[in-house]
């Protein structure tokens, strides 16, 4: 059986560790596996498939012989090191926003636009933003039915999207709050994240939207190859460890009933329909965390607008929102016979 040599850059982080887990769980045919992180982690080891890998420092890591390099160590790290990984012959699957806007870098969700993987002149493929991935997986079947005209989305994003330090900050500040101690915000979040929701993810831009919101607005159009889709997003950080939820209002060019939408979504790749309100069954972070599918439910007709539906979506941001999507891209490379 053909194998691929894999490097995970950011292997000590929340997404990097999940990448290693997903590679092992899916039985990806790895040859050599390299766990790469910063100099700080030189003496660390990380778990992979029942064994331990010694962490290799990125500055001196040689990508020769690596077939696929999964990067999730921050945008500046990708900008500095992904091009040299590609020059050494590895295909880079980059989980940061460093290259997503570049016209010569495909932005891929395997359930939606797998064919875009083939067109990668720089040897770099971008993994979309976590909130974008789960939204387009859920909306692709509706888009195929009657083209999307407009999306209005509000997100409820867990702290793991901001990394392991953010998860530590939620745990620490929650305990402090429950113990009646003063909650000191930071260093990751600008305000208390325990028992609070922050309507800011990433930095603000001139138009009043945040960079995270801009990512959803731009990336949706790029993945669907449709610059005419209008998107408005509000991204909110909530005190949840793992799993992002989204309230999505979608307007199509033609009619669609909630029943039709349910039928389309029930058989859609990567989607699990969880839509039985009478039984109190609907997507939640507690249902999606640790699992692969994008859960979709609360599907109803928007009475305020023609051809529009409201949906509620939840998915594991570390898995489908990051690590799983990257490994699925690696599986396309494997099938390509790279
Ligand atoms: P390290 O643990 O050595 O700092 P998270 O988003 O969960 O905080 O994880 C970030 C990941 O990115 C970690 O694996 C971290 O490694 C890695 N990382 C951060 N900065 C660098 C860097 N300059 N070079 C290599 N890896 C980095």
mmCIF file of C-alpha atoms and ligand atoms in Angstrom:
data_model
loop_
_atom_site.group_PDB
_atom_site.id
_atom_site.type_symbol
_atom_site.label_atom_id
_atom_site.label_comp_id
_atom_site.label_asym_id
_atom_site.label_seq_id
_atom_site.Cartn_x
_atom_site.Cartn_y
_atom_site.Cartn_z
ATOM 1 C CA UNK A 1 0.000 0.000 0.000
ATOM 2 C CA UNK A 2 1.210 3.473 -0.885
ATOM 3 C CA UNK A 3 2.066 5.679 2.069
ATOM 4 C CA UNK A 4 2.640 9.405 2.471
ATOM 5 C CA UNK A 5 5.160 11.110 4.710
ATOM 6 C CA UNK A 6 3.338 13.702 6.796
ATOM 7 C CA UNK A 7 4.483 16.687 8.848
ATOM 8 C CA UNK A 8 2.101 18.398 11.271
ATOM 9 C CA UNK A 9 3.325 21.925 12.006
ATOM 10 C CA UNK A 10 1.810 23.179 15.268
ATOM 11 C CA UNK A 11 1.592 19.610 16.556
ATOM 12 C CA UNK A 12 1.478 20.682 20.222
ATOM 13 C CA UNK A 13 -1.560 22.920 19.658
ATOM 14 C CA UNK A 14 -5.293 22.243 19.870
ATOM 15 C CA UNK A 15 -5.698 21.779 16.093
ATOM 16 C CA UNK A 16 -2.324 20.064 15.572
ATOM 17 C CA UNK A 17 -3.058 17.404 18.184
ATOM 18 C CA UNK A 18 -6.450 16.842 16.572
ATOM 19 C CA UNK A 19 -4.747 16.495 13.169
ATOM 20 C CA UNK A 20 -2.630 13.669 14.573
ATOM 21 C CA UNK A 21 -5.727 12.050 16.143
ATOM 22 C CA UNK A 22 -7.721 12.300 12.910
ATOM 23 C CA UNK A 23 -4.857 10.867 10.809
ATOM 24 C CA UNK A 24 -4.701 7.863 13.147
ATOM 25 C CA UNK A 25 -8.475 7.438 13.497
ATOM 26 C CA UNK A 26 -9.042 7.477 9.733
ATOM 27 C CA UNK A 27 -6.195 5.041 9.152
ATOM 28 C CA UNK A 28 -4.420 7.489 6.848
ATOM 29 C CA UNK A 29 -1.541 5.498 5.347
ATOM 30 C CA UNK A 30 1.338 7.417 6.884
ATOM 31 C CA UNK A 31 4.967 6.623 6.266
ATOM 32 C CA UNK A 32 7.076 8.939 8.429
ATOM 33 C CA UNK A 33 5.095 11.290 10.709
ATOM 34 C CA UNK A 34 6.785 14.437 11.968
ATOM 35 C CA UNK A 35 5.414 16.476 14.873
ATOM 36 C CA UNK A 36 6.773 19.990 14.394
ATOM 37 C CA UNK A 37 6.376 22.998 16.708
ATOM 38 C CA UNK A 38 8.386 25.937 18.029
ATOM 39 C CA UNK A 39 11.761 25.817 19.788
ATOM 40 C CA UNK A 40 9.813 26.079 23.060
ATOM 41 C CA UNK A 41 8.560 22.509 22.586
ATOM 42 C CA UNK A 42 11.938 20.963 21.777
ATOM 43 C CA UNK A 43 11.736 18.499 24.693
ATOM 44 C CA UNK A 44 8.044 17.689 24.352
ATOM 45 C CA UNK A 45 6.435 14.560 22.983
ATOM 46 C CA UNK A 46 2.959 14.201 21.479
ATOM 47 C CA UNK A 47 0.735 11.148 21.162
ATOM 48 C CA UNK A 48 0.134 9.515 17.797
ATOM 49 C CA UNK A 49 -1.575 6.156 17.184
ATOM 50 C CA UNK A 50 -0.647 4.683 20.555
ATOM 51 C CA UNK A 51 2.956 5.860 20.454
ATOM 52 C CA UNK A 52 4.815 9.090 21.160
ATOM 53 C CA UNK A 53 6.492 11.383 18.677
ATOM 54 C CA UNK A 54 9.383 13.648 19.655
ATOM 55 C CA UNK A 55 8.630 17.246 18.709
ATOM 56 C CA UNK A 56 10.962 18.667 16.055
ATOM 57 C CA UNK A 57 11.649 22.444 16.036
ATOM 58 C CA UNK A 58 10.389 24.224 12.934
ATOM 59 C CA UNK A 59 13.326 26.609 12.300
ATOM 60 C CA UNK A 60 15.668 23.708 11.520
ATOM 61 C CA UNK A 61 13.092 21.225 10.213
ATOM 62 C CA UNK A 62 13.926 19.951 6.717
ATOM 63 C CA UNK A 63 10.795 19.302 4.612
ATOM 64 C CA UNK A 64 12.649 17.194 2.010
ATOM 65 C CA UNK A 65 10.918 13.848 1.687
ATOM 66 C CA UNK A 66 7.687 15.132 3.254
ATOM 67 C CA UNK A 67 4.709 14.529 0.927
ATOM 68 C CA UNK A 68 2.134 16.601 2.768
ATOM 69 C CA UNK A 69 2.651 19.270 5.438
ATOM 70 C CA UNK A 70 -0.360 20.249 7.529
ATOM 71 C CA UNK A 71 0.250 23.725 8.982
ATOM 72 C CA UNK A 72 -1.644 25.080 11.994
ATOM 73 C CA UNK A 73 0.818 27.254 13.874
ATOM 74 C CA UNK A 74 -0.485 30.744 13.152
ATOM 75 C CA UNK A 75 -0.479 32.932 10.055
ATOM 76 C CA UNK A 76 2.977 34.440 10.480
ATOM 77 C CA UNK A 77 4.511 30.967 10.896
ATOM 78 C CA UNK A 78 2.815 29.830 7.693
ATOM 79 C CA UNK A 79 3.984 32.913 5.798
ATOM 80 C CA UNK A 80 7.552 32.271 6.935
ATOM 81 C CA UNK A 81 7.719 28.491 6.459
ATOM 82 C CA UNK A 82 4.983 27.179 4.103
ATOM 83 C CA UNK A 83 6.761 28.449 0.946
ATOM 84 C CA UNK A 84 9.989 26.660 1.916
ATOM 85 C CA UNK A 85 8.025 23.462 2.653
ATOM 86 C CA UNK A 86 6.445 23.690 -0.814
ATOM 87 C CA UNK A 87 9.831 24.439 -2.402
ATOM 88 C CA UNK A 88 11.177 21.261 -0.781
ATOM 89 C CA UNK A 89 8.437 19.292 -2.553
ATOM 90 C CA UNK A 90 5.716 18.974 0.088
ATOM 91 C CA UNK A 91 2.127 19.927 -0.656
ATOM 92 C CA UNK A 92 1.127 22.343 2.093
ATOM 93 C CA UNK A 93 -2.376 22.258 3.532
ATOM 94 C CA UNK A 94 -2.512 25.495 5.496
ATOM 95 C CA UNK A 95 -5.069 25.983 8.245
ATOM 96 C CA UNK A 96 -4.321 29.681 8.777
ATOM 97 C CA UNK A 97 -5.674 32.695 6.931
ATOM 98 C CA UNK A 98 -2.233 33.498 5.467
ATOM 99 C CA UNK A 99 -2.980 32.438 1.871
ATOM 100 C CA UNK A 100 -6.771 32.080 1.679
ATOM 101 C CA UNK A 101 -7.305 35.267 -0.282
ATOM 102 C CA UNK A 102 -4.582 34.532 -2.835
ATOM 103 C CA UNK A 103 -6.038 33.803 -6.283
ATOM 104 C CA UNK A 104 -3.405 31.136 -6.957
ATOM 105 C CA UNK A 105 -4.136 29.222 -3.733
ATOM 106 C CA UNK A 106 -7.241 27.013 -3.768
ATOM 107 C CA UNK A 107 -9.561 27.153 -0.765
ATOM 108 C CA UNK A 108 -11.079 23.726 -0.351
ATOM 109 C CA UNK A 109 -13.902 21.977 1.484
ATOM 110 C CA UNK A 110 -13.846 18.406 0.158
ATOM 111 C CA UNK A 111 -17.651 17.993 0.245
ATOM 112 C CA UNK A 112 -18.082 21.196 -1.785
ATOM 113 C CA UNK A 113 -15.192 21.900 -4.185
ATOM 114 C CA UNK A 114 -12.795 18.909 -4.131
ATOM 115 C CA UNK A 115 -11.753 19.546 -7.739
ATOM 116 C CA UNK A 116 -10.030 22.788 -6.737
ATOM 117 C CA UNK A 117 -7.246 20.785 -5.049
ATOM 118 C CA UNK A 118 -5.754 19.993 -8.469
ATOM 119 C CA UNK A 119 -5.071 23.642 -9.324
ATOM 120 C CA UNK A 120 -2.300 24.569 -6.867
ATOM 121 C CA UNK A 121 0.529 26.317 -8.721
ATOM 122 C CA UNK A 122 2.327 27.243 -5.485
ATOM 123 C CA UNK A 123 1.954 23.813 -3.908
ATOM 124 C CA UNK A 124 -0.213 25.378 -1.203
ATOM 125 C CA UNK A 125 -3.867 24.583 -0.492
ATOM 126 C CA UNK A 126 -5.745 26.645 2.078
ATOM 127 C CA UNK A 127 -8.117 25.192 4.644
ATOM 128 C CA UNK A 128 -10.970 27.663 5.161
ATOM 129 C CA UNK A 129 -11.971 29.339 8.404
ATOM 130 C CA UNK A 130 -13.745 26.972 10.816
ATOM 131 C CA UNK A 131 -17.055 28.852 10.751
ATOM 132 C CA UNK A 132 -17.034 29.031 6.955
ATOM 133 C CA UNK A 133 -16.403 25.293 6.551
ATOM 134 C CA UNK A 134 -19.411 24.143 8.546
ATOM 135 C CA UNK A 135 -21.675 26.725 6.928
ATOM 136 C CA UNK A 136 -20.784 25.812 3.331
ATOM 137 C CA UNK A 137 -21.075 22.069 4.009
ATOM 138 C CA UNK A 138 -24.646 22.689 5.202
ATOM 139 C CA UNK A 139 -25.531 25.181 2.464
ATOM 140 C CA UNK A 140 -23.984 23.420 -0.566
ATOM 141 C CA UNK A 141 -27.016 21.145 -1.159
ATOM 142 C CA UNK A 142 -29.347 24.161 -1.002
ATOM 143 C CA UNK A 143 -27.083 26.125 -3.358
ATOM 144 C CA UNK A 144 -27.148 23.227 -5.840
ATOM 145 C CA UNK A 145 -30.967 23.207 -5.613
ATOM 146 C CA UNK A 146 -31.650 26.893 -6.297
ATOM 147 C CA UNK A 147 -28.538 29.081 -6.027
ATOM 148 C CA UNK A 148 -27.941 31.139 -2.906
ATOM 149 C CA UNK A 149 -28.578 34.859 -3.227
ATOM 150 C CA UNK A 150 -27.914 36.054 0.324
ATOM 151 C CA UNK A 151 -26.765 34.721 3.703
ATOM 152 C CA UNK A 152 -27.108 36.409 7.106
ATOM 153 C CA UNK A 153 -25.270 34.477 9.796
ATOM 154 C CA UNK A 154 -24.523 34.868 13.501
ATOM 155 C CA UNK A 155 -21.984 32.502 15.041
ATOM 156 C CA UNK A 156 -21.614 31.071 18.547
ATOM 157 C CA UNK A 157 -17.945 30.062 18.496
ATOM 158 C CA UNK A 158 -16.141 28.058 21.159
ATOM 159 C CA UNK A 159 -12.861 29.151 22.700
ATOM 160 C CA UNK A 160 -10.823 26.245 21.246
ATOM 161 C CA UNK A 161 -10.866 28.181 17.972
ATOM 162 C CA UNK A 162 -8.441 30.548 19.698
ATOM 163 C CA UNK A 163 -6.121 27.724 20.817
ATOM 164 C CA UNK A 164 -5.094 25.889 23.947
ATOM 165 C CA UNK A 165 -4.347 29.058 25.938
ATOM 166 C CA UNK A 166 -7.895 30.240 25.305
ATOM 167 C CA UNK A 167 -9.275 26.939 26.608
ATOM 168 C CA UNK A 168 -7.117 27.340 29.720
ATOM 169 C CA UNK A 169 -8.415 30.886 30.145
ATOM 170 C CA UNK A 170 -12.067 29.748 30.045
ATOM 171 C CA UNK A 171 -11.387 26.992 32.612
ATOM 172 C CA UNK A 172 -9.415 29.277 34.931
ATOM 173 C CA UNK A 173 -11.821 32.216 34.812
ATOM 174 C CA UNK A 174 -14.880 29.956 35.217
ATOM 175 C CA UNK A 175 -13.401 28.451 38.397
ATOM 176 C CA UNK A 176 -12.520 31.932 39.684
ATOM 177 C CA UNK A 177 -16.045 33.178 39.005
ATOM 178 C CA UNK A 178 -17.659 30.164 40.707
ATOM 179 C CA UNK A 179 -15.309 30.596 43.678
ATOM 180 C CA UNK A 180 -16.479 34.199 44.007
ATOM 181 C CA UNK A 181 -13.045 35.583 43.087
ATOM 182 C CA UNK A 182 -12.507 38.602 40.864
ATOM 183 C CA UNK A 183 -12.237 37.459 37.239
ATOM 184 C CA UNK A 184 -9.187 38.879 35.509
ATOM 185 C CA UNK A 185 -9.550 38.860 31.721
ATOM 186 C CA UNK A 186 -6.673 37.932 29.452
ATOM 187 C CA UNK A 187 -4.173 37.204 28.157
ATOM 188 C CA UNK A 188 -6.157 35.801 25.216
ATOM 189 C CA UNK A 189 -9.529 37.566 25.488
ATOM 190 C CA UNK A 190 -10.022 41.308 26.038
ATOM 191 C CA UNK A 191 -12.987 40.730 28.413
ATOM 192 C CA UNK A 192 -14.060 37.930 30.764
ATOM 193 C CA UNK A 193 -15.021 34.882 28.714
ATOM 194 C CA UNK A 194 -16.503 32.981 31.683
ATOM 195 C CA UNK A 195 -20.312 33.428 31.726
ATOM 196 C CA UNK A 196 -20.056 36.020 28.978
ATOM 197 C CA UNK A 197 -20.267 36.317 25.163
ATOM 198 C CA UNK A 198 -17.859 38.492 23.211
ATOM 199 C CA UNK A 199 -19.034 40.025 19.916
ATOM 200 C CA UNK A 200 -15.449 40.292 18.690
ATOM 201 C CA UNK A 201 -13.315 37.590 17.077
ATOM 202 C CA UNK A 202 -10.051 38.860 15.583
ATOM 203 C CA UNK A 203 -9.518 42.586 14.958
ATOM 204 C CA UNK A 204 -11.982 45.231 13.776
ATOM 205 C CA UNK A 205 -11.697 46.558 10.241
ATOM 206 C CA UNK A 206 -12.653 49.991 8.861
ATOM 207 C CA UNK A 207 -16.223 49.007 7.933
ATOM 208 C CA UNK A 208 -17.068 47.918 11.503
ATOM 209 C CA UNK A 209 -16.913 44.206 10.757
ATOM 210 C CA UNK A 210 -14.214 42.040 12.324
ATOM 211 C CA UNK A 211 -11.612 40.159 10.322
ATOM 212 C CA UNK A 212 -13.303 36.867 11.284
ATOM 213 C CA UNK A 213 -16.581 38.164 9.822
ATOM 214 C CA UNK A 214 -14.784 39.230 6.645
ATOM 215 C CA UNK A 215 -13.291 35.745 6.365
ATOM 216 C CA UNK A 216 -16.768 34.186 6.323
ATOM 217 C CA UNK A 217 -18.011 36.741 3.799
ATOM 218 C CA UNK A 218 -15.077 36.353 1.380
ATOM 219 C CA UNK A 219 -14.410 32.630 1.743
ATOM 220 C CA UNK A 220 -18.024 31.586 1.132
ATOM 221 C CA UNK A 221 -17.936 33.263 -2.270
ATOM 222 C CA UNK A 222 -14.538 31.805 -3.166
ATOM 223 C CA UNK A 223 -15.509 28.220 -2.244
ATOM 224 C CA UNK A 224 -18.820 28.419 -4.140
ATOM 225 C CA UNK A 225 -17.104 30.188 -7.088
ATOM 226 C CA UNK A 226 -19.880 32.748 -6.943
ATOM 227 C CA UNK A 227 -18.937 36.380 -6.285
ATOM 228 C CA UNK A 228 -22.605 37.396 -6.491
ATOM 229 C CA UNK A 229 -23.570 35.733 -3.179
ATOM 230 C CA UNK A 230 -24.125 38.424 -0.552
ATOM 231 C CA UNK A 231 -23.051 37.537 2.983
ATOM 232 C CA UNK A 232 -23.291 39.419 6.273
ATOM 233 C CA UNK A 233 -21.785 37.815 9.384
ATOM 234 C CA UNK A 234 -21.679 38.533 13.103
ATOM 235 C CA UNK A 235 -19.115 36.359 14.898
ATOM 236 C CA UNK A 236 -19.440 35.826 18.639
ATOM 237 C CA UNK A 237 -17.183 33.975 21.084
ATOM 238 C CA UNK A 238 -19.165 31.998 23.665
ATOM 239 C CA UNK A 239 -18.005 30.237 26.842
ATOM 240 C CA UNK A 240 -17.950 26.740 25.312
ATOM 241 C CA UNK A 241 -14.786 24.647 25.028
ATOM 242 C CA UNK A 242 -15.358 22.835 21.720
ATOM 243 C CA UNK A 243 -17.925 23.222 18.933
ATOM 244 C CA UNK A 244 -19.220 26.187 16.975
ATOM 245 C CA UNK A 245 -22.929 26.842 16.356
ATOM 246 C CA UNK A 246 -24.446 29.184 13.775
ATOM 247 C CA UNK A 247 -27.840 30.765 13.178
ATOM 248 C CA UNK A 248 -28.102 31.064 9.396
ATOM 249 C CA UNK A 249 -30.718 32.852 7.331
ATOM 250 C CA UNK A 250 -30.365 31.909 3.668
ATOM 251 C CA UNK A 251 -32.224 33.319 0.692
ATOM 252 C CA UNK A 252 -32.274 31.332 -2.545
ATOM 253 C CA UNK A 253 -33.098 32.371 -6.096
ATOM 254 C CA UNK A 254 -36.047 29.999 -6.241
ATOM 255 C CA UNK A 255 -38.556 28.363 -3.936
ATOM 256 C CA UNK A 256 -37.645 25.733 -1.379
ATOM 257 C CA UNK A 257 -39.739 24.307 1.437
ATOM 258 C CA UNK A 258 -38.348 23.170 4.791
ATOM 259 C CA UNK A 259 -39.371 19.612 3.802
ATOM 260 C CA UNK A 260 -37.360 19.837 0.570
ATOM 261 C CA UNK A 261 -34.391 21.251 2.474
ATOM 262 C CA UNK A 262 -34.578 18.398 4.988
ATOM 263 C CA UNK A 263 -34.689 15.832 2.188
ATOM 264 C CA UNK A 264 -31.668 17.420 0.476
ATOM 265 C CA UNK A 265 -29.679 17.659 3.702
ATOM 266 C CA UNK A 266 -30.548 14.175 4.966
ATOM 267 C CA UNK A 267 -28.444 12.588 2.238
ATOM 268 C CA UNK A 268 -25.783 15.277 1.875
ATOM 269 C CA UNK A 269 -22.096 14.426 2.353
ATOM 270 C CA UNK A 270 -20.703 15.454 5.718
ATOM 271 C CA UNK A 271 -24.134 16.457 7.045
ATOM 272 C CA UNK A 272 -26.226 14.904 9.790
ATOM 273 C CA UNK A 273 -29.807 16.104 9.972
ATOM 274 C CA UNK A 274 -30.862 16.622 13.604
ATOM 275 C CA UNK A 275 -34.250 18.231 13.218
ATOM 276 C CA UNK A 276 -36.998 16.902 15.451
ATOM 277 C CA UNK A 277 -38.019 19.889 17.586
ATOM 278 C CA UNK A 278 -41.041 18.066 19.047
ATOM 279 C CA UNK A 279 -38.562 15.624 20.590
ATOM 280 C CA UNK A 280 -36.216 18.499 21.491
ATOM 281 C CA UNK A 281 -33.666 17.211 19.023
ATOM 282 C CA UNK A 282 -31.545 19.912 17.397
ATOM 283 C CA UNK A 283 -27.825 20.571 16.839
ATOM 284 C CA UNK A 284 -25.808 21.600 19.891
ATOM 285 C CA UNK A 285 -22.129 21.880 20.748
ATOM 286 C CA UNK A 286 -22.565 19.009 23.214
ATOM 287 C CA UNK A 287 -23.783 16.797 20.347
ATOM 288 C CA UNK A 288 -21.119 17.657 17.778
ATOM 289 C CA UNK A 289 -17.940 17.839 19.910
ATOM 290 C CA UNK A 290 -15.599 14.942 19.178
ATOM 291 C CA UNK A 291 -17.587 13.946 16.079
ATOM 292 C CA UNK A 292 -17.144 14.511 12.349
ATOM 293 C CA UNK A 293 -20.500 15.553 10.842
ATOM 294 C CA UNK A 294 -21.938 19.017 10.511
ATOM 295 C CA UNK A 295 -25.260 18.907 12.361
ATOM 296 C CA UNK A 296 -28.167 20.820 10.814
ATOM 297 C CA UNK A 297 -31.611 21.435 12.284
ATOM 298 C CA UNK A 298 -34.273 23.976 13.299
ATOM 299 C CA UNK A 299 -35.041 24.262 9.575
ATOM 300 C CA UNK A 300 -37.975 26.601 9.036
ATOM 301 C CA UNK A 301 -39.414 28.969 6.490
ATOM 302 C CA UNK A 302 -38.530 32.644 7.037
ATOM 303 C CA UNK A 303 -41.946 34.328 6.921
ATOM 304 C CA UNK A 304 -40.348 37.747 6.427
ATOM 305 C CA UNK A 305 -38.738 36.974 3.069
ATOM 306 C CA UNK A 306 -39.498 34.970 -0.073
ATOM 307 C CA UNK A 307 -37.443 31.828 -0.797
ATOM 308 C CA UNK A 308 -35.676 32.108 2.550
ATOM 309 C CA UNK A 309 -35.021 29.584 5.298
ATOM 310 C CA UNK A 310 -33.604 29.718 8.793
ATOM 311 C CA UNK A 311 -31.251 26.981 9.981
ATOM 312 C CA UNK A 312 -29.221 26.182 13.068
ATOM 313 C CA UNK A 313 -25.873 24.446 12.473
ATOM 314 C CA UNK A 314 -23.259 22.980 14.818
ATOM 315 C CA UNK A 315 -19.921 21.258 14.184
ATOM 316 C CA UNK A 316 -16.686 20.431 15.973
ATOM 317 C CA UNK A 317 -14.418 23.354 15.040
ATOM 318 C CA UNK A 318 -11.243 21.397 15.796
ATOM 319 C CA UNK A 319 -12.336 18.482 13.594
ATOM 320 C CA UNK A 320 -14.484 19.497 10.591
ATOM 321 C CA UNK A 321 -13.596 23.142 11.139
ATOM 322 C CA UNK A 322 -9.861 22.441 10.927
ATOM 323 C CA UNK A 323 -8.113 19.068 11.336
ATOM 324 C CA UNK A 324 -10.600 16.770 9.622
ATOM 325 C CA UNK A 325 -11.004 19.100 6.647
ATOM 326 C CA UNK A 326 -7.202 19.233 6.255
ATOM 327 C CA UNK A 327 -6.869 15.449 6.455
ATOM 328 C CA UNK A 328 -9.697 15.030 3.915
ATOM 329 C CA UNK A 329 -7.678 17.271 1.569
ATOM 330 C CA UNK A 330 -4.655 15.019 2.176
ATOM 331 C CA UNK A 331 -6.865 12.052 1.268
ATOM 332 C CA UNK A 332 -7.653 13.714 -2.072
ATOM 333 C CA UNK A 333 -3.891 14.114 -2.647
ATOM 334 C CA UNK A 334 -3.443 10.439 -1.812
ATOM 335 C CA UNK A 335 -6.178 9.407 -4.258
ATOM 336 C CA UNK A 336 -4.545 11.660 -6.860
ATOM 337 C CA UNK A 337 -1.512 9.376 -6.554
ATOM 338 C CA UNK A 338 0.738 12.216 -5.569
HETATM 339 P P1 LIG B 1 4.465 25.595 20.697
HETATM 340 O O1 LIG B 1 3.618 24.707 21.580
HETATM 341 O O2 LIG B 1 5.869 25.107 20.589
HETATM 342 O O3 LIG B 1 4.343 27.049 21.032
HETATM 343 P P2 LIG B 1 -2.622 26.714 19.803
HETATM 344 O O4 LIG B 1 -3.311 27.463 18.692
HETATM 345 O O5 LIG B 1 -3.427 25.597 20.356
HETATM 346 O O6 LIG B 1 -2.107 27.637 20.845
HETATM 347 O O7 LIG B 1 -1.339 26.028 19.123
HETATM 348 C C1 LIG B 1 -0.406 26.754 18.371
HETATM 349 C C2 LIG B 1 0.592 25.796 17.779
HETATM 350 O O8 LIG B 1 1.453 26.533 16.909
HETATM 351 C C3 LIG B 1 1.485 25.116 18.798
HETATM 352 O O9 LIG B 1 1.811 23.831 18.357
HETATM 353 C C4 LIG B 1 2.689 26.028 18.792
HETATM 354 O O10 LIG B 1 3.868 25.406 19.190
HETATM 355 C C5 LIG B 1 2.787 26.349 17.332
HETATM 356 N N1 LIG B 1 3.568 27.567 17.079
HETATM 357 C C6 LIG B 1 3.279 28.815 17.492
HETATM 358 N N2 LIG B 1 4.233 29.679 17.084
HETATM 359 C C7 LIG B 1 5.146 28.942 16.403
HETATM 360 C C8 LIG B 1 6.368 29.241 15.739
HETATM 361 N N3 LIG B 1 6.845 30.479 15.668
HETATM 362 N N4 LIG B 1 7.040 28.219 15.145
HETATM 363 C C9 LIG B 1 6.559 26.960 15.198
HETATM 364 N N5 LIG B 1 5.405 26.615 15.813
HETATM 365 C C10 LIG B 1 4.707 27.592 16.411
#
